[in-house]
Amino acid sequence: MQFLHRANLMQWDEVMKGVQLSQALTDKALEVLRHLQPQQMQQFEALDSALQRRFGVVADQNACRARLRNLKQKGSQTLEAYASEIEDAVRGAFHEYPEHLQQLQMVTAFTDGLMDATMALLLVREKHHSLDSVLASARIQPLQMLEKGRQARVNAAQTEQAEQAEGEDKWVSELPQNRVDVVVAALNTMTNEVYGLAQQQRELLQSRPACPAPAGPAPKPESPAGRTKKPLVCWYCGKTGHPMRLCRKKKADNAKGINEPKFDKGKPRAAKIKKEKEENEPKN
């Protein structure tokens, strides 16, 4: 109220109010400037709003705690603005806590709500005890991570190159120089021979006449010479043209009860009958 009364008497504009108010801040009030953007440090409305949040009437505790549980860093929100919101919510939710406990609550809420999970993990491992400390580390953390990633890639490339060079040197050092020359000469000779064989094959294929196509269908293979098909002879009646199992004479004899025995040495029945007739005929 005194500052506003003096500003009205001196007829200061908004810019002059912001400049005079920022110069008049002392002790804990100076902490408000650390959470403001550079262009906001001389704006009277921004300074007045920050001072009201820091030293004004304490808000409802339950509402501040509910806000703190859901407080996360937004996509386009800067770390300073995010830290300012964390500080306001913690001081409203835990105003009865001492300062060092409030600072620990701010650090916990700040790391829990960060968008970058890798940065949050690194900040937790550093074990900060104040909001200013964790905010300062968060500002330089992206540059450190980029530098570490670049250094890791450089180290990996150097290690790979060293391993390749070491492997080549080891392979060459295992063989004496004359042996290396012999191997190289043998490889060159084999390469020249392969090229020569390939050239000869191409020339042979080019000089080979084309085979004429056959005029007609291929002739069937002739039967082997000397093979003649024997006529089928019945071993019962001696006639040709049918086997013994289909002989009508045999079936008729079987029906009459005549069952002649099989012939010895595979001779047909007709030859045996002829021989019997010759034996029974009277001799002159």
Coordinates of N, CA and C in Angstrom, one line a residue, residues 20-151:
Q20 N 11.1 0.4 -10.0 CA 11.3 0.8 -8.6 C 11.0 -0.4 -7.7
L21 N 9.9 -1.2 -8.0 CA 9.6 -2.3 -7.2 C 10.7 -3.4 -7.2
S22 N 11.2 -3.7 -8.3 CA 12.3 -4.7 -8.4 C 13.5 -4.2 -7.6
Q23 N 13.8 -2.9 -7.6 CA 15.0 -2.4 -6.8 C 14.7 -2.3 -5.4
A24 N 13.4 -2.3 -5.0 CA 13.1 -2.2 -3.5 C 13.0 -3.6 -2.9
L25 N 13.1 -4.7 -3.6 CA 13.0 -6.0 -3.0 C 14.2 -6.3 -2.3
T26 N 14.1 -7.0 -1.1 CA 15.2 -7.4 -0.3 C 14.9 -8.8 0.3
D27 N 16.0 -9.4 0.8 CA 15.9 -10.7 1.6 C 15.1 -11.7 0.8
K28 N 14.1 -12.3 1.4 CA 13.3 -13.4 0.8 C 12.5 -12.9 -0.4
A29 N 12.2 -11.6 -0.5 CA 11.5 -11.1 -1.6 C 12.3 -11.2 -2.9
L30 N 13.6 -11.2 -2.8 CA 14.4 -11.3 -4.0 C 14.3 -12.7 -4.7
E31 N 13.9 -13.7 -3.9 CA 13.7 -15.0 -4.5 C 12.6 -15.1 -5.5
V32 N 11.7 -14.1 -5.5 CA 10.7 -14.0 -6.5 C 11.3 -13.8 -7.9
L33 N 12.3 -13.0 -7.9 CA 12.9 -12.6 -9.2 C 13.5 -13.8 -9.9
R34 N 14.0 -14.8 -9.2 CA 14.6 -16.0 -9.8 C 13.6 -16.8 -10.6
H35 N 12.4 -16.7 -10.3 CA 11.4 -17.5 -11.0 C 10.6 -16.8 -12.1
L36 N 11.1 -15.6 -12.4 CA 10.5 -14.8 -13.5 C 11.4 -14.7 -14.7
Q37 N 10.7 -14.5 -15.8 CA 11.5 -14.3 -17.1 C 12.1 -13.0 -17.0
P38 N 13.3 -12.8 -17.8 CA 14.0 -11.5 -17.7 C 13.1 -10.3 -18.1
Q39 N 12.2 -10.5 -19.1 CA 11.3 -9.4 -19.5 C 10.2 -9.1 -18.5
Q40 N 10.0 -10.1 -17.5 CA 8.9 -9.9 -16.5 C 9.5 -9.2 -15.2
M41 N 10.8 -9.1 -15.1 CA 11.4 -8.6 -13.9 C 11.1 -7.1 -13.7
Q42 N 10.8 -6.4 -14.8 CA 10.5 -4.9 -14.7 C 9.0 -4.6 -15.1
Q43 N 8.2 -5.7 -15.1 CA 6.7 -5.5 -15.3 C 6.0 -5.5 -13.9
F44 N 5.3 -4.4 -13.6 CA 4.8 -4.2 -12.3 C 3.7 -5.3 -12.0
E45 N 2.9 -5.6 -13.0 CA 1.8 -6.6 -12.8 C 2.4 -8.0 -12.5
A46 N 3.4 -8.4 -13.2 CA 4.0 -9.7 -13.0 C 4.7 -9.7 -11.6
L47 N 5.4 -8.7 -11.2 CA 6.0 -8.6 -9.9 C 5.0 -8.7 -8.8
D48 N 3.9 -7.9 -9.0 CA 2.9 -7.8 -7.9 C 2.2 -9.2 -7.8
S49 N 1.9 -9.9 -8.9 CA 1.3 -11.2 -8.8 C 2.2 -12.2 -8.2
A50 N 3.5 -12.2 -8.5 CA 4.4 -13.1 -7.9 C 4.5 -12.9 -6.4
L51 N 4.6 -11.6 -5.9 CA 4.7 -11.3 -4.5 C 3.4 -11.7 -3.8
Q52 N 2.3 -11.5 -4.4 CA 1.0 -11.9 -3.8 C 1.0 -13.4 -3.6
R53 N 1.5 -14.2 -4.6 CA 1.5 -15.6 -4.5 C 2.5 -16.1 -3.4
R54 N 3.6 -15.3 -3.2 CA 4.6 -15.7 -2.3 C 4.3 -15.3 -0.9
F55 N 3.8 -14.1 -0.7 CA 3.6 -13.6 0.7 C 2.1 -13.2 0.9
G56 N 1.2 -13.5 0.1 CA -0.2 -13.1 0.3 C -0.9 -14.1 1.2
V57 N -2.2 -14.0 1.2 CA -3.1 -14.9 2.0 C -2.9 -16.3 1.6
V58 N -2.8 -17.2 2.6 CA -2.7 -18.6 2.4 C -3.9 -19.2 1.8
A59 N -3.8 -19.9 0.7 CA -5.0 -20.5 0.0 C -5.4 -21.7 0.8
D60 N -6.5 -22.3 0.4 CA -7.1 -23.5 1.0 C -6.1 -24.6 0.8
Q61 N -5.8 -25.3 1.9 CA -4.8 -26.4 1.9 C -5.2 -27.5 1.1
N62 N -6.4 -28.0 1.2 CA -6.9 -29.1 0.4 C -6.8 -28.9 -1.1
A63 N -7.2 -27.7 -1.5 CA -7.2 -27.3 -2.9 C -5.8 -27.3 -3.4
C64 N -4.9 -26.7 -2.6 CA -3.5 -26.7 -3.0 C -2.8 -28.1 -3.2
R65 N -3.2 -28.9 -2.2 CA -2.7 -30.3 -2.3 C -3.2 -31.1 -3.5
A66 N -4.5 -30.9 -3.8 CA -5.1 -31.5 -5.0 C -4.4 -31.0 -6.3
R67 N -4.2 -29.7 -6.3 CA -3.5 -29.1 -7.4 C -2.0 -29.6 -7.6
L68 N -1.4 -29.8 -6.4 CA 0.0 -30.3 -6.4 C 0.1 -31.7 -7.0
R69 N -0.9 -32.5 -6.6 CA -0.9 -33.9 -7.1 C -1.0 -34.0 -8.6
N70 N -1.7 -33.1 -9.2 CA -2.0 -33.1 -10.7 C -1.1 -32.2 -11.4
L71 N -0.1 -31.6 -10.8 CA 0.7 -30.6 -11.4 C 1.8 -31.3 -12.2
K72 N 1.8 -31.0 -13.6 CA 2.8 -31.6 -14.5 C 3.3 -30.5 -15.4
Q73 N 4.5 -30.7 -15.9 CA 5.1 -29.7 -16.8 C 4.4 -29.8 -18.2
K74 N 4.0 -28.7 -18.7 CA 3.3 -28.6 -20.0 C 4.3 -28.6 -21.1
G75 N 3.8 -28.8 -22.3 CA 4.7 -29.0 -23.5 C 5.5 -27.8 -23.7
S76 N 4.9 -26.6 -23.7 CA 5.6 -25.3 -24.0 C 6.0 -24.6 -22.8
Q77 N 5.9 -25.1 -21.6 CA 6.2 -24.4 -20.4 C 7.7 -24.5 -20.0
T78 N 8.2 -23.4 -19.6 CA 9.7 -23.3 -19.3 C 9.9 -23.9 -17.9
L79 N 11.1 -24.2 -17.6 CA 11.5 -24.7 -16.3 C 11.2 -23.7 -15.2
E80 N 11.5 -22.4 -15.5 CA 11.2 -21.4 -14.5 C 9.8 -21.2 -14.1
A81 N 8.9 -21.2 -15.2 CA 7.5 -21.1 -14.9 C 6.9 -22.3 -14.2
Y82 N 7.4 -23.5 -14.5 CA 7.0 -24.7 -13.9 C 7.5 -24.7 -12.4
A83 N 8.7 -24.3 -12.1 CA 9.2 -24.2 -10.8 C 8.4 -23.2 -9.9
S84 N 8.0 -22.1 -10.6 CA 7.1 -21.1 -9.8 C 5.8 -21.7 -9.4
E85 N 5.2 -22.5 -10.3 CA 3.9 -23.1 -10.0 C 4.1 -24.1 -8.8
I86 N 5.2 -24.9 -8.9 CA 5.5 -25.8 -7.8 C 5.6 -25.1 -6.5
E87 N 6.4 -24.0 -6.5 CA 6.6 -23.3 -5.2 C 5.3 -22.8 -4.7
D88 N 4.4 -22.2 -5.5 CA 3.1 -21.7 -5.0 C 2.3 -22.8 -4.4
A89 N 2.2 -23.9 -5.1 CA 1.4 -25.0 -4.7 C 1.9 -25.6 -3.4
V90 N 3.2 -25.8 -3.3 CA 3.8 -26.4 -2.0 C 3.6 -25.5 -0.8
R91 N 3.8 -24.2 -1.0 CA 3.7 -23.3 0.1 C 2.2 -23.2 0.5
G92 N 1.3 -23.3 -0.4 CA -0.1 -23.3 0.0 C -0.6 -24.6 0.6
A93 N 0.0 -25.7 0.2 CA -0.4 -27.0 0.7 C 0.3 -27.4 2.0
F94 N 1.5 -26.9 2.2 CA 2.3 -27.2 3.5 C 2.8 -25.9 4.1
H95 N 2.0 -25.0 4.3 CA 2.4 -23.7 4.9 C 2.9 -23.8 6.4
E96 N 2.4 -24.9 7.1 CA 2.8 -25.1 8.4 C 4.2 -25.8 8.6
Y97 N 4.7 -26.3 7.4 CA 6.0 -27.0 7.5 C 7.1 -26.0 7.6
P98 N 8.3 -26.4 8.2 CA 9.4 -25.5 8.2 C 10.0 -25.4 6.8
E99 N 10.9 -24.5 6.6 CA 11.4 -24.1 5.2 C 12.1 -25.3 4.6
H100 N 13.0 -26.0 5.3 CA 13.7 -27.1 4.7 C 12.8 -28.2 4.2
L101 N 11.7 -28.5 5.0 CA 10.8 -29.5 4.5 C 10.0 -29.1 3.3
Q102 N 9.7 -27.8 3.3 CA 9.0 -27.3 2.1 C 9.9 -27.4 0.8
Q103 N 11.2 -27.1 1.0 CA 12.1 -27.2 -0.1 C 12.2 -28.7 -0.6
L104 N 12.2 -29.6 0.3 CA 12.2 -31.0 -0.1 C 11.0 -31.4 -0.9
Q105 N 9.8 -30.9 -0.4 CA 8.6 -31.2 -1.1 C 8.6 -30.6 -2.5
M106 N 9.2 -29.4 -2.6 CA 9.3 -28.8 -4.0 C 10.2 -29.6 -4.9
V107 N 11.3 -30.1 -4.4 CA 12.2 -30.9 -5.2 C 11.5 -32.2 -5.7
T108 N 10.8 -32.8 -4.8 CA 10.1 -34.1 -5.1 C 9.0 -33.8 -6.2
A109 N 8.2 -32.7 -6.0 CA 7.1 -32.4 -6.9 C 7.7 -32.0 -8.3
F110 N 8.8 -31.3 -8.3 CA 9.5 -30.8 -9.5 C 9.9 -32.0 -10.3
T111 N 10.6 -33.0 -9.7 CA 11.1 -34.1 -10.5 C 10.0 -35.1 -10.9
D112 N 9.0 -35.2 -10.1 CA 7.9 -36.1 -10.5 C 7.1 -35.6 -11.7
G113 N 7.0 -34.3 -11.9 CA 6.2 -33.7 -12.9 C 6.9 -33.4 -14.2
L114 N 8.2 -33.6 -14.3 CA 9.0 -33.3 -15.5 C 8.6 -34.1 -16.7
M115 N 8.6 -33.6 -17.9 CA 8.2 -34.3 -19.1 C 9.3 -35.3 -19.5
D116 N 10.6 -34.9 -19.3 CA 11.7 -35.7 -19.7 C 12.0 -36.7 -18.5
A117 N 11.7 -38.0 -18.7 CA 11.9 -39.0 -17.7 C 13.3 -39.2 -17.4
T118 N 14.2 -39.1 -18.4 CA 15.6 -39.3 -18.2 C 16.2 -38.2 -17.3
M119 N 15.8 -37.0 -17.6 CA 16.3 -35.9 -16.8 C 15.8 -36.0 -15.4
A120 N 14.6 -36.4 -15.2 CA 14.0 -36.6 -13.8 C 14.8 -37.6 -13.1
L121 N 15.2 -38.7 -13.7 CA 15.9 -39.8 -13.1 C 17.3 -39.3 -12.6
L122 N 18.0 -38.5 -13.5 CA 19.3 -38.0 -13.2 C 19.2 -37.0 -12.0
L123 N 18.2 -36.2 -12.0 CA 18.0 -35.2 -10.9 C 17.7 -35.9 -9.6
V124 N 17.0 -37.0 -9.6 CA 16.7 -37.7 -8.4 C 18.0 -38.3 -7.8
R125 N 18.9 -38.8 -8.8 CA 20.1 -39.4 -8.3 C 21.1 -38.4 -7.7
E126 N 20.9 -37.1 -8.1 CA 21.8 -36.1 -7.6 C 21.4 -35.7 -6.2
K127 N 20.2 -36.0 -5.7 CA 19.8 -35.7 -4.3 C 19.9 -34.2 -4.0
H128 N 19.1 -33.4 -4.6 CA 19.0 -32.0 -4.3 C 18.2 -31.7 -3.1
H129 N 18.4 -30.6 -2.4 CA 17.7 -30.3 -1.1 C 17.0 -28.9 -1.3
S130 N 17.0 -28.3 -2.4 CA 16.3 -27.0 -2.6 C 15.8 -26.9 -4.0
L131 N 14.8 -26.1 -4.2 CA 14.2 -25.9 -5.5 C 15.2 -25.2 -6.4
D132 N 15.9 -24.2 -5.9 CA 16.9 -23.4 -6.7 C 18.0 -24.4 -7.2
S133 N 18.4 -25.3 -6.4 CA 19.5 -26.2 -6.8 C 19.0 -27.1 -7.9
V134 N 17.8 -27.7 -7.7 CA 17.4 -28.7 -8.7 C 17.0 -27.9 -10.0
L135 N 16.6 -26.7 -9.9 CA 16.3 -25.9 -11.1 C 17.5 -25.6 -11.9
A136 N 18.6 -25.2 -11.2 CA 19.9 -24.9 -11.8 C 20.5 -26.1 -12.5
S137 N 20.3 -27.3 -11.9 CA 20.8 -28.5 -12.5 C 20.0 -28.9 -13.7
A138 N 18.7 -28.7 -13.6 CA 17.8 -29.0 -14.8 C 18.1 -28.1 -16.0
R139 N 18.6 -26.9 -15.8 CA 18.9 -26.0 -16.9 C 20.1 -26.5 -17.7
I140 N 21.1 -27.1 -17.0 CA 22.3 -27.5 -17.7 C 22.3 -29.0 -18.0
Q141 N 21.3 -29.7 -17.5 CA 21.2 -31.1 -17.7 C 21.1 -31.5 -19.2
P142 N 20.3 -30.9 -20.0 CA 20.2 -31.2 -21.4 C 21.6 -31.1 -22.2
L143 N 22.3 -30.0 -21.8 CA 23.6 -29.9 -22.5 C 24.6 -31.0 -22.0
Q144 N 24.5 -31.3 -20.8 CA 25.4 -32.4 -20.3 C 25.1 -33.7 -21.0
M145 N 23.7 -34.0 -21.1 CA 23.3 -35.3 -21.7 C 23.8 -35.3 -23.2
L146 N 23.6 -34.2 -23.9 CA 24.1 -34.1 -25.3 C 25.6 -34.3 -25.4
E147 N 26.3 -33.7 -24.5 CA 27.8 -33.9 -24.5 C 28.2 -35.3 -24.2
K148 N 27.5 -35.9 -23.2 CA 27.8 -37.3 -22.9 C 27.5 -38.3 -24.0
G149 N 26.3 -38.0 -24.7 CA 26.0 -38.9 -25.8 C 27.0 -38.7 -27.0
R150 N 27.4 -37.5 -27.2 CA 28.4 -37.2 -28.3 C 29.7 -37.9 -27.9
Q151 N 30.2 -37.8 -26.7 CA 31.4 -38.4 -26.2 C 31.3 -39.9 -26.3

